[in-house]
Amino acid sequence: MGQGMVVGDWAPQQGILGHLVTGGLMSHCGWNPCMESITMGVPIATWPMHSDQPWNCLLVTKILKVGLVVREWEHREELVTSSTIEKARRRLMTSKEANDIRKNAVELGNAIRRSMDDGGLLAWSSILSLLVLPDRFISQNEAYNVLS
């Protein structure tokens, strides 16, 4: 099995996310990394830190179902151990849950990229309309319930 890599400085994130061997992204759930990962169909291990990140985490994990939580927001003040990170990595890469998350991520990423094929712009309304397709992801009512 290959080795992961930690980059502490700037990295070409879109290039990395677009690479065929990228199996997931551990993210603080800032809007840009979430959008880049979702658009590329890459599952996300979420680790929100502040601001809009807890809401983005909910979007990724509960609504879009393209990621999983490394650490719940309610426990943000607690130390995260390496074993917690390892468990999240294993869940994201090898579990039954991972298969479902990966399938959702790929389907949503493909749908988003198709929506831009005709020169259209990716907009929040486009993402929301993709979410409420019949038999896909969630209903509009479910989305409102999760965010309420």
PDB file of C-alpha atoms in Angstrom:
ATOM      1  CA  MET A   1       0.000   0.000   0.000  1.00  0.00           C
ATOM      2  CA  GLY A   2       1.260   3.496  -0.830  1.00  0.00           C
ATOM      3  CA  GLN A   3       2.217   6.171   1.640  1.00  0.00           C
ATOM      4  CA  GLY A   4       0.213   9.294   2.332  1.00  0.00           C
ATOM      5  CA  MET A   5       1.772  12.712   2.296  1.00  0.00           C
ATOM      6  CA  VAL A   6       1.356  15.731   4.555  1.00  0.00           C
ATOM      7  CA  VAL A   7       1.988  19.111   2.941  1.00  0.00           C
ATOM      8  CA  GLY A   8       2.514  21.923   5.432  1.00  0.00           C
ATOM      9  CA  ASP A   9       2.810  24.726   2.911  1.00  0.00           C
ATOM     10  CA  TRP A  10       1.046  25.620  -0.330  1.00  0.00           C
ATOM     11  CA  ALA A  11       0.205  22.696  -2.615  1.00  0.00           C
ATOM     12  CA  PRO A  12      -1.465  22.491  -6.052  1.00  0.00           C
ATOM     13  CA  GLN A  13      -4.712  21.229  -4.530  1.00  0.00           C
ATOM     14  CA  GLN A  14      -6.752  20.995  -7.734  1.00  0.00           C
ATOM     15  CA  GLY A  15      -4.001  18.998  -9.402  1.00  0.00           C
ATOM     16  CA  ILE A  16      -3.774  16.667  -6.428  1.00  0.00           C
ATOM     17  CA  LEU A  17      -7.554  16.230  -6.210  1.00  0.00           C
ATOM     18  CA  GLY A  18      -7.706  15.509  -9.930  1.00  0.00           C
ATOM     19  CA  HIS A  19      -5.084  12.754  -9.744  1.00  0.00           C
ATOM     20  CA  LEU A  20      -6.471   9.236 -10.117  1.00  0.00           C
ATOM     21  CA  VAL A  21      -4.733   7.907  -7.000  1.00  0.00           C
ATOM     22  CA  THR A  22      -6.194  10.523  -4.641  1.00  0.00           C
ATOM     23  CA  GLY A  23      -8.583   8.610  -2.396  1.00  0.00           C
ATOM     24  CA  GLY A  24      -9.727  11.410  -0.126  1.00  0.00           C
ATOM     25  CA  LEU A  25      -9.040  14.808   1.369  1.00  0.00           C
ATOM     26  CA  MET A  26      -8.757  15.641   5.063  1.00  0.00           C
ATOM     27  CA  SER A  27     -10.072  19.175   5.268  1.00  0.00           C
ATOM     28  CA  HIS A  28     -10.879  21.882   7.784  1.00  0.00           C
ATOM     29  CA  CYS A  29     -14.020  22.389   5.661  1.00  0.00           C
ATOM     30  CA  GLY A  30     -13.282  25.803   4.279  1.00  0.00           C
ATOM     31  CA  TRP A  31     -15.575  26.559   1.356  1.00  0.00           C
ATOM     32  CA  ASN A  32     -12.897  26.413  -1.353  1.00  0.00           C
ATOM     33  CA  PRO A  33     -11.417  23.010  -0.453  1.00  0.00           C
ATOM     34  CA  CYS A  34     -14.928  21.601  -0.096  1.00  0.00           C
ATOM     35  CA  MET A  35     -15.997  22.901  -3.504  1.00  0.00           C
ATOM     36  CA  GLU A  36     -12.779  21.710  -5.173  1.00  0.00           C
ATOM     37  CA  SER A  37     -13.034  18.259  -3.639  1.00  0.00           C
ATOM     38  CA  ILE A  38     -16.752  17.887  -4.378  1.00  0.00           C
ATOM     39  CA  THR A  39     -16.284  19.040  -7.967  1.00  0.00           C
ATOM     40  CA  MET A  40     -13.472  16.505  -8.461  1.00  0.00           C
ATOM     41  CA  GLY A  41     -15.553  13.724  -6.875  1.00  0.00           C
ATOM     42  CA  VAL A  42     -13.128  13.190  -3.985  1.00  0.00           C
ATOM     43  CA  PRO A  43     -14.498  12.166  -0.551  1.00  0.00           C
ATOM     44  CA  ILE A  44     -13.711  14.423   2.409  1.00  0.00           C
ATOM     45  CA  ALA A  45     -12.662  13.622   5.975  1.00  0.00           C
ATOM     46  CA  THR A  46     -14.000  16.721   7.735  1.00  0.00           C
ATOM     47  CA  TRP A  47     -12.287  18.496  10.623  1.00  0.00           C
ATOM     48  CA  PRO A  48     -13.941  21.913  11.053  1.00  0.00           C
ATOM     49  CA  MET A  49     -12.068  24.533  13.076  1.00  0.00           C
ATOM     50  CA  HIS A  50     -14.186  27.744  13.091  1.00  0.00           C
ATOM     51  CA  SER A  51     -16.432  30.207  11.208  1.00  0.00           C
ATOM     52  CA  ASP A  52     -18.476  28.616   8.408  1.00  0.00           C
ATOM     53  CA  GLN A  53     -16.629  25.315   8.639  1.00  0.00           C
ATOM     54  CA  PRO A  54     -19.114  23.510  10.945  1.00  0.00           C
ATOM     55  CA  TRP A  55     -21.921  24.345   8.473  1.00  0.00           C
ATOM     56  CA  ASN A  56     -19.799  23.189   5.543  1.00  0.00           C
ATOM     57  CA  CYS A  57     -19.105  19.984   7.476  1.00  0.00           C
ATOM     58  CA  LEU A  58     -22.865  19.398   7.825  1.00  0.00           C
ATOM     59  CA  LEU A  59     -23.309  19.995   4.108  1.00  0.00           C
ATOM     60  CA  VAL A  60     -20.545  17.521   3.227  1.00  0.00           C
ATOM     61  CA  THR A  61     -21.467  14.776   5.689  1.00  0.00           C
ATOM     62  CA  LYS A  62     -25.234  14.958   6.320  1.00  0.00           C
ATOM     63  CA  ILE A  63     -26.661  16.526   3.185  1.00  0.00           C
ATOM     64  CA  LEU A  64     -24.348  15.615   0.313  1.00  0.00           C
ATOM     65  CA  LYS A  65     -23.081  12.464   2.046  1.00  0.00           C
ATOM     66  CA  VAL A  66     -19.668  12.801   0.383  1.00  0.00           C
ATOM     67  CA  GLY A  67     -17.620  12.788   3.568  1.00  0.00           C
ATOM     68  CA  LEU A  68     -17.275  11.722   7.153  1.00  0.00           C
ATOM     69  CA  VAL A  69     -16.445  13.500  10.395  1.00  0.00           C
ATOM     70  CA  VAL A  70     -12.969  13.168  11.910  1.00  0.00           C
ATOM     71  CA  ARG A  71     -13.963  15.101  15.027  1.00  0.00           C
ATOM     72  CA  GLU A  72     -17.400  16.379  15.957  1.00  0.00           C
ATOM     73  CA  TRP A  73     -17.670  20.162  16.297  1.00  0.00           C
ATOM     74  CA  GLU A  74     -18.901  19.803  19.877  1.00  0.00           C
ATOM     75  CA  HIS A  75     -15.480  18.328  20.776  1.00  0.00           C
ATOM     76  CA  ARG A  76     -13.433  21.039  19.054  1.00  0.00           C
ATOM     77  CA  GLU A  77     -11.507  21.911  22.220  1.00  0.00           C
ATOM     78  CA  GLU A  78     -10.319  18.330  22.721  1.00  0.00           C
ATOM     79  CA  LEU A  79      -7.000  17.001  21.495  1.00  0.00           C
ATOM     80  CA  VAL A  80      -7.250  14.848  18.388  1.00  0.00           C
ATOM     81  CA  THR A  81      -4.930  11.863  18.605  1.00  0.00           C
ATOM     82  CA  SER A  82      -3.120  10.179  15.768  1.00  0.00           C
ATOM     83  CA  SER A  83      -5.279   7.086  16.343  1.00  0.00           C
ATOM     84  CA  THR A  84      -8.411   9.203  15.764  1.00  0.00           C
ATOM     85  CA  ILE A  85      -6.973  10.414  12.474  1.00  0.00           C
ATOM     86  CA  GLU A  86      -5.954   6.882  11.508  1.00  0.00           C
ATOM     87  CA  LYS A  87      -9.454   5.564  12.245  1.00  0.00           C
ATOM     88  CA  ALA A  88     -10.961   8.297  10.083  1.00  0.00           C
ATOM     89  CA  ARG A  89      -8.507   7.510   7.281  1.00  0.00           C
ATOM     90  CA  ARG A  90      -9.390   3.820   7.418  1.00  0.00           C
ATOM     91  CA  ARG A  91     -13.108   4.602   7.468  1.00  0.00           C
ATOM     92  CA  LEU A  92     -12.737   6.904   4.477  1.00  0.00           C
ATOM     93  CA  MET A  93     -10.668   4.435   2.486  1.00  0.00           C
ATOM     94  CA  THR A  94     -11.760   0.889   3.341  1.00  0.00           C
ATOM     95  CA  SER A  95     -15.166   0.662   5.044  1.00  0.00           C
ATOM     96  CA  LYS A  96     -18.608  -0.111   3.629  1.00  0.00           C
ATOM     97  CA  GLU A  97     -19.441   3.483   4.531  1.00  0.00           C
ATOM     98  CA  ALA A  98     -16.476   4.553   2.371  1.00  0.00           C
ATOM     99  CA  ASN A  99     -17.916   2.778  -0.661  1.00  0.00           C
ATOM    100  CA  ASP A 100     -21.185   4.695  -0.306  1.00  0.00           C
ATOM    101  CA  ILE A 101     -19.381   8.004   0.301  1.00  0.00           C
ATOM    102  CA  ARG A 102     -17.076   7.468  -2.684  1.00  0.00           C
ATOM    103  CA  LYS A 103     -20.031   6.560  -4.936  1.00  0.00           C
ATOM    104  CA  ASN A 104     -21.910   9.715  -3.854  1.00  0.00           C
ATOM    105  CA  ALA A 105     -18.794  11.865  -4.327  1.00  0.00           C
ATOM    106  CA  VAL A 106     -18.140  10.544  -7.825  1.00  0.00           C
ATOM    107  CA  GLU A 107     -21.793  10.901  -8.875  1.00  0.00           C
ATOM    108  CA  LEU A 108     -22.059  14.444  -7.533  1.00  0.00           C
ATOM    109  CA  GLY A 109     -18.703  15.459  -9.015  1.00  0.00           C
ATOM    110  CA  ASN A 110     -19.741  14.094 -12.417  1.00  0.00           C
ATOM    111  CA  ALA A 111     -23.089  15.907 -12.229  1.00  0.00           C
ATOM    112  CA  ILE A 112     -21.417  19.195 -11.298  1.00  0.00           C
ATOM    113  CA  ARG A 113     -18.841  18.919 -14.092  1.00  0.00           C
ATOM    114  CA  ARG A 114     -21.615  18.039 -16.590  1.00  0.00           C
ATOM    115  CA  SER A 115     -23.538  21.120 -15.480  1.00  0.00           C
ATOM    116  CA  MET A 116     -20.559  23.242 -16.550  1.00  0.00           C
ATOM    117  CA  ASP A 117     -20.054  21.500 -19.925  1.00  0.00           C
ATOM    118  CA  ASP A 118     -21.987  24.064 -21.928  1.00  0.00           C
ATOM    119  CA  GLY A 119     -19.985  26.965 -20.576  1.00  0.00           C
ATOM    120  CA  GLY A 120     -22.290  27.366 -17.586  1.00  0.00           C
ATOM    121  CA  LEU A 121     -21.048  28.620 -14.269  1.00  0.00           C
ATOM    122  CA  LEU A 122     -21.096  26.547 -11.120  1.00  0.00           C
ATOM    123  CA  ALA A 123     -23.473  28.287  -8.755  1.00  0.00           C
ATOM    124  CA  TRP A 124     -24.951  27.396  -5.396  1.00  0.00           C
ATOM    125  CA  SER A 125     -28.380  27.057  -7.007  1.00  0.00           C
ATOM    126  CA  SER A 126     -26.903  24.499  -9.426  1.00  0.00           C
ATOM    127  CA  ILE A 127     -25.588  22.429  -6.535  1.00  0.00           C
ATOM    128  CA  LEU A 128     -28.904  22.592  -4.691  1.00  0.00           C
ATOM    129  CA  SER A 129     -30.796  21.534  -7.801  1.00  0.00           C
ATOM    130  CA  LEU A 130     -28.448  18.552  -8.195  1.00  0.00           C
ATOM    131  CA  LEU A 131     -29.106  17.513  -4.604  1.00  0.00           C
ATOM    132  CA  VAL A 132     -32.839  17.160  -4.927  1.00  0.00           C
ATOM    133  CA  LEU A 133     -32.923  15.007  -8.047  1.00  0.00           C
ATOM    134  CA  PRO A 134     -35.249  12.022  -7.580  1.00  0.00           C
ATOM    135  CA  ASP A 135     -33.503   9.071  -5.906  1.00  0.00           C
ATOM    136  CA  ARG A 136     -30.334  11.110  -5.382  1.00  0.00           C
ATOM    137  CA  PHE A 137     -28.811  12.274  -2.146  1.00  0.00           C
ATOM    138  CA  ILE A 138     -31.629  13.983  -0.198  1.00  0.00           C
ATOM    139  CA  SER A 139     -35.008  15.631  -0.546  1.00  0.00           C
ATOM    140  CA  GLN A 140     -35.445  19.368  -0.221  1.00  0.00           C
ATOM    141  CA  ASN A 141     -37.262  18.856   3.101  1.00  0.00           C
ATOM    142  CA  GLU A 142     -34.366  16.766   4.442  1.00  0.00           C
ATOM    143  CA  ALA A 143     -31.938  19.548   3.506  1.00  0.00           C
ATOM    144  CA  TYR A 144     -33.949  22.130   5.413  1.00  0.00           C
ATOM    145  CA  ASN A 145     -34.300  19.795   8.432  1.00  0.00           C
ATOM    146  CA  VAL A 146     -30.562  19.191   8.676  1.00  0.00           C
ATOM    147  CA  LEU A 147     -29.738  22.886   8.472  1.00  0.00           C
ATOM    148  CA  SER A 148     -32.489  23.936  10.908  1.00  0.00           C
TER     149      SER A 148
END
